[in-house]
PDB file of C-alpha atoms in Angstrom:
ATOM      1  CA  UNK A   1      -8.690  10.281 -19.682  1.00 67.00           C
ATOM      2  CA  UNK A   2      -6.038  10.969 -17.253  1.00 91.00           C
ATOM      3  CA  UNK A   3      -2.731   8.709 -16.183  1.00 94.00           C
ATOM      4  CA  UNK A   4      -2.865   8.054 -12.865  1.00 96.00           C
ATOM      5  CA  UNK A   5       0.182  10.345 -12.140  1.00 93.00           C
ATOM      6  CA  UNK A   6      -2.360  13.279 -12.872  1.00 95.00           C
ATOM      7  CA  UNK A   7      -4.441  11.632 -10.835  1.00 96.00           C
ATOM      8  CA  UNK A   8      -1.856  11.277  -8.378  1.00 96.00           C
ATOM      9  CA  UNK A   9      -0.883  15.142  -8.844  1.00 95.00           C
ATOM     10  CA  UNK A  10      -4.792  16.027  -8.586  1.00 95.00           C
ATOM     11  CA  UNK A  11      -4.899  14.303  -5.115  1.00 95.00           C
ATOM     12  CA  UNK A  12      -1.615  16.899  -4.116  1.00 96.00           C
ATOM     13  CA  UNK A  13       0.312  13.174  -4.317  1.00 96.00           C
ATOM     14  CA  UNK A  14       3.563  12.138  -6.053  1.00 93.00           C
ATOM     15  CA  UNK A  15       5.224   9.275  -6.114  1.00 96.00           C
ATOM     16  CA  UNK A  16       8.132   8.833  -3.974  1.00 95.00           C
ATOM     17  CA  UNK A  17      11.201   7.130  -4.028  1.00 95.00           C
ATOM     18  CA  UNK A  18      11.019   3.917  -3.513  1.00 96.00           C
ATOM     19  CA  UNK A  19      11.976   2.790   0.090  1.00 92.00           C
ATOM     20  CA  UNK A  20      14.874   0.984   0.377  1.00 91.00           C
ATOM     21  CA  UNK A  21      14.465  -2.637   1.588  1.00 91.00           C
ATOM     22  CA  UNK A  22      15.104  -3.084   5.218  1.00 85.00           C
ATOM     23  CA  UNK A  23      16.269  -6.916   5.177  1.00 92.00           C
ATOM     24  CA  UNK A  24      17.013  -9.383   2.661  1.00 95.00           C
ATOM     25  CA  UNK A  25      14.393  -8.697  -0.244  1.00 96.00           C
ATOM     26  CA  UNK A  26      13.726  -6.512  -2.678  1.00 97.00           C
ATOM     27  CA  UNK A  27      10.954  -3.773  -3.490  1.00 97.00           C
ATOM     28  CA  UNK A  28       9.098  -5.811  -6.106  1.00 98.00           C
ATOM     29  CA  UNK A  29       9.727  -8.485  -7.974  1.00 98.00           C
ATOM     30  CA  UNK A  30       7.547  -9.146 -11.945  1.00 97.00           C
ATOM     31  CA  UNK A  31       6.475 -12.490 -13.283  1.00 97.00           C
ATOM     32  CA  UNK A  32       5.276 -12.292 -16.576  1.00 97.00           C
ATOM     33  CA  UNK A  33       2.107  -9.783 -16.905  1.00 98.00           C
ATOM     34  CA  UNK A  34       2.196  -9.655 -12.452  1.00 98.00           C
ATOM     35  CA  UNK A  35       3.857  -7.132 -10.096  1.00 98.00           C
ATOM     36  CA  UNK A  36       3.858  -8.503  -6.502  1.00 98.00           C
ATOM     37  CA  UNK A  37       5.454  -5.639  -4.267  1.00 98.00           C
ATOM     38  CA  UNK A  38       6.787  -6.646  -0.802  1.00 98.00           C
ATOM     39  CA  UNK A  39       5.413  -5.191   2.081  1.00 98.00           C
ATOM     40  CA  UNK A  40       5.284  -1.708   2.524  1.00 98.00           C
ATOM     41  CA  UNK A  41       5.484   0.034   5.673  1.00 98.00           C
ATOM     42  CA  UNK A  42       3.823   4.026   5.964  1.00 98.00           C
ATOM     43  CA  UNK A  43       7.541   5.152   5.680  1.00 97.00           C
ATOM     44  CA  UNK A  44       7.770   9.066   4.529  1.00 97.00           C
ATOM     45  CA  UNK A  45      11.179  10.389   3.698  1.00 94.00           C
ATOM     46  CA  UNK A  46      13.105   7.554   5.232  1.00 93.00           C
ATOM     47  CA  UNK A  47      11.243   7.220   8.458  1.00 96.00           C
ATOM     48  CA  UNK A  48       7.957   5.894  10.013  1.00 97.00           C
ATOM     49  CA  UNK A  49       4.704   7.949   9.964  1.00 98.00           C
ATOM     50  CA  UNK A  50       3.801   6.758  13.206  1.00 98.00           C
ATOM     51  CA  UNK A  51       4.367   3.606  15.089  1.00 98.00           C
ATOM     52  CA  UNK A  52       2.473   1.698  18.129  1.00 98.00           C
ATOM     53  CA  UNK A  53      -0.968  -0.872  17.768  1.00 98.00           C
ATOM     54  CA  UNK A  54      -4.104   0.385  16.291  1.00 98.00           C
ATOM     55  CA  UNK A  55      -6.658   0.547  18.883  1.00 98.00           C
ATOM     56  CA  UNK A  56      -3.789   1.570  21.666  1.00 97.00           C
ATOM     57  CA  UNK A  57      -1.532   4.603  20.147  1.00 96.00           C
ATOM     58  CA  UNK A  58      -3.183   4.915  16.622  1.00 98.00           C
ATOM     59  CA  UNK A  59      -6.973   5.711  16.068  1.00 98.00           C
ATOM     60  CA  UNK A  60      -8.851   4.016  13.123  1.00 98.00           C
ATOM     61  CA  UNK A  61      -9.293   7.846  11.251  1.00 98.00           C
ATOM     62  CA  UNK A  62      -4.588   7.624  11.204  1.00 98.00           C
ATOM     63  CA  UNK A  63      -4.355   4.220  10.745  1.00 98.00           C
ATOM     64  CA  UNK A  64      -5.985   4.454   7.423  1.00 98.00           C
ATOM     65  CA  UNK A  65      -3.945   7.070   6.922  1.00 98.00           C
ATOM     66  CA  UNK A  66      -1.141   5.500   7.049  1.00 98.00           C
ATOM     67  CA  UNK A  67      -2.733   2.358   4.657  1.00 98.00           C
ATOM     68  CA  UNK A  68      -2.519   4.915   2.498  1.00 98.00           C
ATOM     69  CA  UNK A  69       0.562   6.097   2.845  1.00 98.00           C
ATOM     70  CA  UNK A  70       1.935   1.965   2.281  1.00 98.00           C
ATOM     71  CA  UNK A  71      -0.103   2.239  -0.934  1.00 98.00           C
ATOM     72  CA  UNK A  72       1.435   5.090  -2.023  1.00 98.00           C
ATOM     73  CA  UNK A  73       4.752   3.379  -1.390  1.00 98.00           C
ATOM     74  CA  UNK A  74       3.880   0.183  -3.101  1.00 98.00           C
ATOM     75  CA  UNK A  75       2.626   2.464  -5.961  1.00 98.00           C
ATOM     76  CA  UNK A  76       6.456   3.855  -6.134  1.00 98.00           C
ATOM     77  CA  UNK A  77       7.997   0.057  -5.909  1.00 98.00           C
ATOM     78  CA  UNK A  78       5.386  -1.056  -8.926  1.00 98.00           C
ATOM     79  CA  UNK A  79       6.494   1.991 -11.074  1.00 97.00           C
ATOM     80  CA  UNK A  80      10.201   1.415 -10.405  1.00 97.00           C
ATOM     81  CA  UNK A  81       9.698  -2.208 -11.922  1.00 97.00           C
ATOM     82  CA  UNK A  82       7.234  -1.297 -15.012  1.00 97.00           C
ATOM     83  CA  UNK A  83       8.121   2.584 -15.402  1.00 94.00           C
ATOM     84  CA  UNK A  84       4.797   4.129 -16.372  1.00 94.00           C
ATOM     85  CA  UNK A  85       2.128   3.536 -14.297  1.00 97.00           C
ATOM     86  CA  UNK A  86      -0.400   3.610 -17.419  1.00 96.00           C
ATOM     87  CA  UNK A  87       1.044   0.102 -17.983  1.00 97.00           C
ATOM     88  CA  UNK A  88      -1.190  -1.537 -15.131  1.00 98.00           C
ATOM     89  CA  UNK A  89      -4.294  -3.421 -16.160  1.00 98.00           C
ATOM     90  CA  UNK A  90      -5.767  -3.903 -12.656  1.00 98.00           C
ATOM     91  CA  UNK A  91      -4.627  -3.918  -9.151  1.00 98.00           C
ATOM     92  CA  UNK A  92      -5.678  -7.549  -8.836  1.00 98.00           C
ATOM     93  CA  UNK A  93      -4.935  -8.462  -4.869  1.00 98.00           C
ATOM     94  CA  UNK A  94      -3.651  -6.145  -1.716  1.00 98.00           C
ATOM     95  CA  UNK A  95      -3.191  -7.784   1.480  1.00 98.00           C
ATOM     96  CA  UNK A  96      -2.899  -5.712   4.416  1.00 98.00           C
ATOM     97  CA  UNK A  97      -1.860  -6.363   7.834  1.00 98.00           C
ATOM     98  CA  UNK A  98      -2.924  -4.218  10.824  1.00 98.00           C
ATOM     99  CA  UNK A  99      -0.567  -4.351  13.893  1.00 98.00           C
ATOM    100  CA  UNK A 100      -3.857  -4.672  16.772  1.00 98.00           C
ATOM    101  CA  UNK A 101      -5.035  -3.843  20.228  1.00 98.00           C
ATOM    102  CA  UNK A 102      -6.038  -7.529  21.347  1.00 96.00           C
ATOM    103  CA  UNK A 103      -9.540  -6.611  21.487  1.00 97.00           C
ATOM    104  CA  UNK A 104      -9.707  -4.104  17.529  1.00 98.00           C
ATOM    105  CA  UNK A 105     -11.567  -5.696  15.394  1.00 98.00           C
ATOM    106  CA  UNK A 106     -11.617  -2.524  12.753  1.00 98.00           C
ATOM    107  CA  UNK A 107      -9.465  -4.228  10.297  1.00 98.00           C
ATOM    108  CA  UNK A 108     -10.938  -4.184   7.234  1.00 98.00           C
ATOM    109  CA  UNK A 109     -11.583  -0.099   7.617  1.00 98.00           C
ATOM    110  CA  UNK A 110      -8.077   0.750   8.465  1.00 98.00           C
ATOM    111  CA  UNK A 111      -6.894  -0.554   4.778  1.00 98.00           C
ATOM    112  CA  UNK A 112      -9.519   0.882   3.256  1.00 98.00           C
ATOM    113  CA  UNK A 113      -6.739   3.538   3.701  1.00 98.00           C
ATOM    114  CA  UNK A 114      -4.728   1.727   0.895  1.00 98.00           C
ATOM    115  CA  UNK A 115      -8.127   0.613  -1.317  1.00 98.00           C
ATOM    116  CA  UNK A 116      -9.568   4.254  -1.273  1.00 98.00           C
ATOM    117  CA  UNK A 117      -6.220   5.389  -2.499  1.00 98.00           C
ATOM    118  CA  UNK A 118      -5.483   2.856  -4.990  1.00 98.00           C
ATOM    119  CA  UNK A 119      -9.141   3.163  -6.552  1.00 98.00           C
ATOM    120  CA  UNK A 120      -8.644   6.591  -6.938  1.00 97.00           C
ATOM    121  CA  UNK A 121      -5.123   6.761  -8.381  1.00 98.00           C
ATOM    122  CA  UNK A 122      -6.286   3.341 -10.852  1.00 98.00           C
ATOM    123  CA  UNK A 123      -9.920   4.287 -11.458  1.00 96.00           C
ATOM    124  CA  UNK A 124     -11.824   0.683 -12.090  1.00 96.00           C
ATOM    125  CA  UNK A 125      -8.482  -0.694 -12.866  1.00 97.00           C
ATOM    126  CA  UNK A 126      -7.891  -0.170  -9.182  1.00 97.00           C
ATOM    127  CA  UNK A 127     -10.819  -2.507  -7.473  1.00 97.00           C
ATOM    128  CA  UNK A 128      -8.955  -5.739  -6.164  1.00 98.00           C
ATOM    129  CA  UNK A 129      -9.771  -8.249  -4.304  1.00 98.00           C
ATOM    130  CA  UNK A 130      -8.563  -7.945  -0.182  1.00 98.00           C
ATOM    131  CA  UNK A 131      -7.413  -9.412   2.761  1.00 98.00           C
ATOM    132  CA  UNK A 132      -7.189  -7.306   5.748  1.00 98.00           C
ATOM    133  CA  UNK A 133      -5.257  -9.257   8.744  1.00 98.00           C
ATOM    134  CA  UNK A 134      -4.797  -8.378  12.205  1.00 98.00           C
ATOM    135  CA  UNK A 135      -1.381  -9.466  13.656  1.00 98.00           C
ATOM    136  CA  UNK A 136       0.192  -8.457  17.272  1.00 97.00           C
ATOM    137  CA  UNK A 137       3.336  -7.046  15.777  1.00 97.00           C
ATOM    138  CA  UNK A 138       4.826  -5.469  12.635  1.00 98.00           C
ATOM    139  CA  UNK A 139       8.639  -4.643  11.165  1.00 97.00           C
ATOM    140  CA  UNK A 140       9.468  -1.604  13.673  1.00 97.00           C
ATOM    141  CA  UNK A 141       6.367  -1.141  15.501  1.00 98.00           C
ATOM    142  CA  UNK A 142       4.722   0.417  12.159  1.00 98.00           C
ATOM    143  CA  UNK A 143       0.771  -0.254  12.562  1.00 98.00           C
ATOM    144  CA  UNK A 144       0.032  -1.228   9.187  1.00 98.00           C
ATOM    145  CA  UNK A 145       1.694  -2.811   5.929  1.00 98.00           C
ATOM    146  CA  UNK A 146       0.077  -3.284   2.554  1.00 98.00           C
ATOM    147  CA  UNK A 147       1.638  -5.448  -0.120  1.00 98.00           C
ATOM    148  CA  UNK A 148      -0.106  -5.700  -3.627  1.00 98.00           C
ATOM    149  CA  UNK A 149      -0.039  -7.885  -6.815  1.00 98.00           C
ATOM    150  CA  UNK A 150      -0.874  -5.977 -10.019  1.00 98.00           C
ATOM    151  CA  UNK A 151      -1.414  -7.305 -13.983  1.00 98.00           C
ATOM    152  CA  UNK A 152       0.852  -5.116 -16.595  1.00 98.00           C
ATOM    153  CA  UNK A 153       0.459  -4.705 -19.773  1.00 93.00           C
ATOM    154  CA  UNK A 154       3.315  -3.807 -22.108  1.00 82.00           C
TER     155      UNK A 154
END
């Protein structure tokens, strides 16, 4: 069975450095066997993917791009605080929130984004339980942030 960095590598993904926190915080935090990461935006190489409200500037089809993109990142956070990746047990919650056009009601299928992703990358280990929230604004004007609380094994 594959890790899911193969898995990772076999989507043409790697994990990236883990953004750097843009306030008081830090990129995860571990309680026992749980991981919660902090919010991730879709930041690539130090900069937003895209910014504006989904249903305005950003189409469903890029907005769950760009879930998946915050998955990826909260991936990176979650390895930096358990090292190997094959230590999770199960992606247990992700909450994502969906900066909205007052009248978008597409949600739920923008962070499928970031549960399409994470299934893939974590197999069965990777269904979770969801919240998908649509807010008026986010850090920056980034569209979309996922945060996620995962089990670890040793």
């Amino acid at each position: 069975m594959s890790t899911p960095e193969e898995r990772l590598a076999k989507l043409g993904l790697e994990v990236p450095d883990v953004v750097p926190p843009l306030a008081s915080y830090v990129p995860a935090s571990r309680s026992g066997s749980y991981v919660y990461t902090s919010g991730q935006l879709p930041m690539v190489k130090g900069e937003l993917a895209a910014v504006g409200k989904v249903g305005l500037e950003i189409t469903v089809e890029r907005a769950a791009e760009l879930a998946g993109i915050c998955a990826l990142n909260a991936i990176a956070a979650l390895k930096a605080e358990v090292g190997d990746l094959s230590k999770v047990k199960r992606i247990v919650k992700v909450v994502g929130f969906v900066a909205s056009a007052h009248d978008f009601y597409g949600q739920p299928q923008v962070i499928n984004g970031a549960s399409d992703l994470l299934g893939e990358v974590f197999g069965d280990a990777g269904r979770h339980a969801r919240s998908a929230v649509g807010v008026m604004v986010l850090p920056r004007n980034s569209p979309v942030e996922v945060e996620l609380i995962a089990e670890v094994g040793e």
